[in-house]
mmCIF file of C-alpha atoms in Angstrom:
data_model
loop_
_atom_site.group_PDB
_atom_site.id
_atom_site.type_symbol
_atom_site.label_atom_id
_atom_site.label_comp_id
_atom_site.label_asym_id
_atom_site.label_seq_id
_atom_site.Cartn_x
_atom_site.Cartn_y
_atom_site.Cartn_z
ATOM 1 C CA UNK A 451 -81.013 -60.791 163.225
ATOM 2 C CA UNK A 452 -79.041 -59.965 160.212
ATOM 3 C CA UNK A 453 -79.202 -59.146 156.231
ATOM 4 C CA UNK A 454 -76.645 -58.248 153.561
ATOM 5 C CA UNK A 455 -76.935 -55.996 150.747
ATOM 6 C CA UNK A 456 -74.804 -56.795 147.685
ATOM 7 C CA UNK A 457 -73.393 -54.594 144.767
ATOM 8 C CA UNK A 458 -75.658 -55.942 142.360
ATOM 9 C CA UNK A 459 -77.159 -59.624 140.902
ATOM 10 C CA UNK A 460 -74.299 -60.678 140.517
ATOM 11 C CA UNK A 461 -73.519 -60.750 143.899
ATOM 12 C CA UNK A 462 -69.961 -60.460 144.406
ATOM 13 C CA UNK A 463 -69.079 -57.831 146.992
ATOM 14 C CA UNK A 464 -71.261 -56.906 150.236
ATOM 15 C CA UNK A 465 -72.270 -53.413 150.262
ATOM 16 C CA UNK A 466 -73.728 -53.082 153.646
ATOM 17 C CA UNK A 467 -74.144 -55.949 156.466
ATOM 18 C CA UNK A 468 -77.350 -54.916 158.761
ATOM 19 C CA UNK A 469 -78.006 -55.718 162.215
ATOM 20 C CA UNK A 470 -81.626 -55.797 163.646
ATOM 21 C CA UNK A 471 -81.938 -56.211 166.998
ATOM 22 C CA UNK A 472 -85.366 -56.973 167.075
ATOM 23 C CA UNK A 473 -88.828 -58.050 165.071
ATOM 24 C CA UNK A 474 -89.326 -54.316 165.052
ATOM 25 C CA UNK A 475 -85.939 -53.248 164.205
ATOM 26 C CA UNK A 476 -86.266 -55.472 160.486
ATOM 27 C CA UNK A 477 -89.764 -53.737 160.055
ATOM 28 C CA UNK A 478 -88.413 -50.015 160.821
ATOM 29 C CA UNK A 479 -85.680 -50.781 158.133
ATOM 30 C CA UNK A 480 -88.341 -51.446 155.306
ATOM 31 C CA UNK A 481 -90.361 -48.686 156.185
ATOM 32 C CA UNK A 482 -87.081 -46.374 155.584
ATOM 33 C CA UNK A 483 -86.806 -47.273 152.407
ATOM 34 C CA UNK A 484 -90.398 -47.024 150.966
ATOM 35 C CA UNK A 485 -88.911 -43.802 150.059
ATOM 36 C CA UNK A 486 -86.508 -44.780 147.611
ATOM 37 C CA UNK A 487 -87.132 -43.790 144.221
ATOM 38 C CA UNK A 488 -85.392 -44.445 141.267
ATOM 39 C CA UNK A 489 -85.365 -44.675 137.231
ATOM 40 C CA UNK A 490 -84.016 -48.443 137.153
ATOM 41 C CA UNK A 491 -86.020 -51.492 138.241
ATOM 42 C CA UNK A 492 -82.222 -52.537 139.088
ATOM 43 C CA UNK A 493 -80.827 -49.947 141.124
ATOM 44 C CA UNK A 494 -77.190 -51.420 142.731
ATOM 45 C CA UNK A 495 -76.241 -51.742 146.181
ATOM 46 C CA UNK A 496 -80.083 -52.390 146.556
ATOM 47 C CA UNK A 497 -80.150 -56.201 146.715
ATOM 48 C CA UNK A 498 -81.298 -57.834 149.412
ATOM 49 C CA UNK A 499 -79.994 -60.986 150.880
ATOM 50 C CA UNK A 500 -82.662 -61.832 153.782
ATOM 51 C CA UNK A 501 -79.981 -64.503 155.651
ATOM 52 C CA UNK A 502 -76.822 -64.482 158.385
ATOM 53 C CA UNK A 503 -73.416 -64.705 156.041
ATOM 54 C CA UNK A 504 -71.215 -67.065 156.719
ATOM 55 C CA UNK A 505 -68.810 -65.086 155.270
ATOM 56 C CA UNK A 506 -68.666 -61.766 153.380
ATOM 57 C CA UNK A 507 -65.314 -62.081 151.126
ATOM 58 C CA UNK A 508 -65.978 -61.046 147.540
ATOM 59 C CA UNK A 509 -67.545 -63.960 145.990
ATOM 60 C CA UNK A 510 -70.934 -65.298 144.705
ATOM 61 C CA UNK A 511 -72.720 -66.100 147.160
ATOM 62 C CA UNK A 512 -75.627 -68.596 148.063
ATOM 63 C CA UNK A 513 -77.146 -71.545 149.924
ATOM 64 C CA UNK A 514 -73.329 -72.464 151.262
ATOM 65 C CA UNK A 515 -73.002 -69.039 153.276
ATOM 66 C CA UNK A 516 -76.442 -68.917 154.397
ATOM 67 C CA UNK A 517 -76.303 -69.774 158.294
ATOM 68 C CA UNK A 518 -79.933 -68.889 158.693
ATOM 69 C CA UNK A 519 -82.271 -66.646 158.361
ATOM 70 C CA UNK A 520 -84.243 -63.800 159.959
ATOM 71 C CA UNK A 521 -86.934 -63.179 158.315
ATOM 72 C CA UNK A 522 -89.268 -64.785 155.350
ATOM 73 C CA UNK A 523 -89.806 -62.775 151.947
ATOM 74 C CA UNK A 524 -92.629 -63.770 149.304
ATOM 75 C CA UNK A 525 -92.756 -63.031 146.299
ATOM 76 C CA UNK A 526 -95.115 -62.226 144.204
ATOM 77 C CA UNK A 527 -95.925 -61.380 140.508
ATOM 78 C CA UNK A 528 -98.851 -60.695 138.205
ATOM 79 C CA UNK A 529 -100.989 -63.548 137.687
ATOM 80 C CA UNK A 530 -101.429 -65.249 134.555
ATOM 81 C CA UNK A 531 -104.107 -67.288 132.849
ATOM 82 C CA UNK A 532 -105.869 -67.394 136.582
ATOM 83 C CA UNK A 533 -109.179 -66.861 137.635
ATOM 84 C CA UNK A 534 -108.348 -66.166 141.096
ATOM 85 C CA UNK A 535 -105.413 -64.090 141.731
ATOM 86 C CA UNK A 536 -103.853 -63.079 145.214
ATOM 87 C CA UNK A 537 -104.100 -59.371 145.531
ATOM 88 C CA UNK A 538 -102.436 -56.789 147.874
ATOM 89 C CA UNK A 539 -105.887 -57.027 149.741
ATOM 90 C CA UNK A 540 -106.387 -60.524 149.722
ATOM 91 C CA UNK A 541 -102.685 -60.978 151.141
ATOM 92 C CA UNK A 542 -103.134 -58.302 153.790
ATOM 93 C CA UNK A 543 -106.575 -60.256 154.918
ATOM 94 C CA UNK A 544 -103.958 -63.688 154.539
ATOM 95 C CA UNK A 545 -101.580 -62.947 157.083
ATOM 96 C CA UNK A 546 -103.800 -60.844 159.573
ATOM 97 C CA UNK A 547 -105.498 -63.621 159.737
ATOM 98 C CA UNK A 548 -102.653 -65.615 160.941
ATOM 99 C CA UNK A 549 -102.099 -62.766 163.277
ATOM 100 C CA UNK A 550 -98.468 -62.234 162.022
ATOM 101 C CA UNK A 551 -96.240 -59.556 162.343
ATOM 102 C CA UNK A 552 -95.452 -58.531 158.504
ATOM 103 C CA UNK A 553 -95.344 -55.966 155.916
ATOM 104 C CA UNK A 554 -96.415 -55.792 152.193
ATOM 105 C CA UNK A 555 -94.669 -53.206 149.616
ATOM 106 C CA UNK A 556 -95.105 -53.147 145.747
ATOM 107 C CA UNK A 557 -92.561 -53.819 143.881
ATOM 108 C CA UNK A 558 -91.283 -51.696 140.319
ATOM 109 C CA UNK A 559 -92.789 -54.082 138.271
ATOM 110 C CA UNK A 560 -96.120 -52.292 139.359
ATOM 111 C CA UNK A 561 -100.002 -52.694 141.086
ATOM 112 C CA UNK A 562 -99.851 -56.312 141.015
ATOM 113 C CA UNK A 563 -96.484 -57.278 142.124
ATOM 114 C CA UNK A 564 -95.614 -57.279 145.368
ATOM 115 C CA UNK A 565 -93.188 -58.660 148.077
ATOM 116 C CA UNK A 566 -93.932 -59.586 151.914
ATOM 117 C CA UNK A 567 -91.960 -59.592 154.696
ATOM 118 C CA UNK A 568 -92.230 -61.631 157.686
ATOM 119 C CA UNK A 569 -89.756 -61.323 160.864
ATOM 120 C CA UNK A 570 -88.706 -64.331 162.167
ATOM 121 C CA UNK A 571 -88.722 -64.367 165.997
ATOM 122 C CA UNK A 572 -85.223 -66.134 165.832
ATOM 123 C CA UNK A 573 -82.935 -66.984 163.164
ATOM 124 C CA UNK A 574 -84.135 -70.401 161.575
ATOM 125 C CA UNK A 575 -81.738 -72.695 159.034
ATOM 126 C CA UNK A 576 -82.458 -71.926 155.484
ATOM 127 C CA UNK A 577 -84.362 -75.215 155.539
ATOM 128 C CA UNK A 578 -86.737 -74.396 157.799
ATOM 129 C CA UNK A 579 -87.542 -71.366 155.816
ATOM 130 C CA UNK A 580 -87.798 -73.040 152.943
ATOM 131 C CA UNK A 581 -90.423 -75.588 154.135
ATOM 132 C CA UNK A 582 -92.757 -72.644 155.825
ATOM 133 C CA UNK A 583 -92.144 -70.471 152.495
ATOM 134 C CA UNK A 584 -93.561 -74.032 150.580
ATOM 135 C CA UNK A 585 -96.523 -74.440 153.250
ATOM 136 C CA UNK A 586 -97.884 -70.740 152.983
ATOM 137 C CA UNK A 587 -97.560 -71.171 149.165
ATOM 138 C CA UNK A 588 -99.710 -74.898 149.389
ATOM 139 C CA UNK A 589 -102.305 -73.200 152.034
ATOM 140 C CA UNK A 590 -102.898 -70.712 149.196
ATOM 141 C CA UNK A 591 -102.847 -72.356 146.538
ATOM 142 C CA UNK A 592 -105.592 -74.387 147.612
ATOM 143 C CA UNK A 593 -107.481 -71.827 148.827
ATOM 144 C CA UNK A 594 -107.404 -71.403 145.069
ATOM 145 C CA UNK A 595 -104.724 -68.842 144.752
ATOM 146 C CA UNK A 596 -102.375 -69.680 142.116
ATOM 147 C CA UNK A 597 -99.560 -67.334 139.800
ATOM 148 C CA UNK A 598 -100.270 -69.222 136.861
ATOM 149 C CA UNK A 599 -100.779 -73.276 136.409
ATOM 150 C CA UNK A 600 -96.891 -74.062 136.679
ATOM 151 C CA UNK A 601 -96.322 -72.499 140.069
ATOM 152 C CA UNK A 602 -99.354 -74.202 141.984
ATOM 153 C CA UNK A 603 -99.696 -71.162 144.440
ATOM 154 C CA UNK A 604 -99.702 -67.394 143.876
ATOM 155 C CA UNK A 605 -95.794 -66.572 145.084
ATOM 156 C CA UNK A 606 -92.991 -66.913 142.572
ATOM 157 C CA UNK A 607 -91.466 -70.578 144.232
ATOM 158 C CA UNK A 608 -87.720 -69.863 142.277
ATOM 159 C CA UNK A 609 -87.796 -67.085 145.481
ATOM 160 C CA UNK A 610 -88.046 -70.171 148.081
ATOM 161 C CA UNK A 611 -84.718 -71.320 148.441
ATOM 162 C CA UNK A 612 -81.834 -70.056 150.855
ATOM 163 C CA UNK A 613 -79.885 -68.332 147.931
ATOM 164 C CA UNK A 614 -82.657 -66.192 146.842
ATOM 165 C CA UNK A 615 -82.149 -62.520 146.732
ATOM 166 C CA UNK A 616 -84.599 -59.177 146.583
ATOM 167 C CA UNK A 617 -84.621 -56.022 145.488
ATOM 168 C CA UNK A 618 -85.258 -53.073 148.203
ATOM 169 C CA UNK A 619 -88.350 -51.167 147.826
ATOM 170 C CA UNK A 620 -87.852 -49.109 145.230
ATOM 171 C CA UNK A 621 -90.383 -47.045 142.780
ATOM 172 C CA UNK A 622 -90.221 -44.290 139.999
ATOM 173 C CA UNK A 623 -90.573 -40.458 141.351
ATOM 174 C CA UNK A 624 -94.110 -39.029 141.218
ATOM 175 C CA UNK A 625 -95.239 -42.960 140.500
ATOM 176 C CA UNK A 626 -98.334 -44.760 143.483
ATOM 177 C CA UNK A 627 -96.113 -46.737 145.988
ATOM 178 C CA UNK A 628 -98.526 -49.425 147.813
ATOM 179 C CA UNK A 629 -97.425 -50.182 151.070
ATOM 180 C CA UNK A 630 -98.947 -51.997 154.290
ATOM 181 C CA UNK A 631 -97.110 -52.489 157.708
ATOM 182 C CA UNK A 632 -98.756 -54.832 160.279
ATOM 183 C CA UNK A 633 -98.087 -53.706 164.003
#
């Protein structure tokens, strides 16, 4: 299992390649850096690119040098103009109930924003990832869950493709940090 952090969105110089050995190892890394804090939303060397490189020369980099990836990340902002949104709780009753190995932290942007992580038990091609990314989103979104009425499911779908990049956990000193780790 492997992910690369890069200098910053523009994405032109790897920072740090990491190596996870296990499901266990990738959750153990996010729960190291719930306790990041910071005063930018933006902090460099803190962006996350959740694939295997194909290669790591200064560059831009995206679908091309993605050889696969080891674990899933969702997405997801406030809801607008909704009646139904997908909270923190209603996520962490989600993928329990799938019985999935994953883990939840909020993101800067605050309460309502939030990412999840779930380890893959084997690197899959990006396009495998993509489709279960799209099927979670569809299962939700007609359980009634839904962003806002362009994105026909509660997680941002821009984040679904294998070039998409996240920030670490990261959160203002002093500031509530939501976190949940399934194990």
């Amino acid at each position: 299992f492997q992910a690369t952090i890069v200098d910053n969105i523009q994405t032109k110089a790897v920072d740090k390649t990491l190596n996870f050995k296990t499901q266990e190892d990738i959750l153990d890394y996010f729960e190291s850096e719930f306790t990041f804090t910071s005063d930018k939303k933006q902090t460099e060397n803190r962006l996350l690119l959740p694939y295997v490189l194909e290669r790591t020369v200064p560059q831009r980099f995206g679908k091309a040098q993605n050889k696969g990836t080891s674990f899933l990340m969702f997405d997801k902002d406030k809801a607008e103009n909704t009646k139904k949104d997908f909270t923190f709780e209603k996520a962490i009753e989600y993928f329990d109930s799938k019985g999935w190995t994953y883990l939840i932290y909020q993101t800067y942007s605050g309460d309502e924003n939030f990412r999840v992580v779930v380890p893959m038990d084997h690197v899959v091609p990006h396009e495998v990832a993509e489709m279960f990314l799209k099927m979670v989103h569809t299962e939700l979104f007609e359980l009634g869950f839904t962003q806002n009425i362009k994105t026909h499911g509660p997680f941002d779908p821009s984040k679904f493709n294998g070039s998409s990049k996240f920030y670490l956990p990261n959160h203002q000193e002093g500031t509530t940090f939501r976190t949940h780790v399934s194990r």
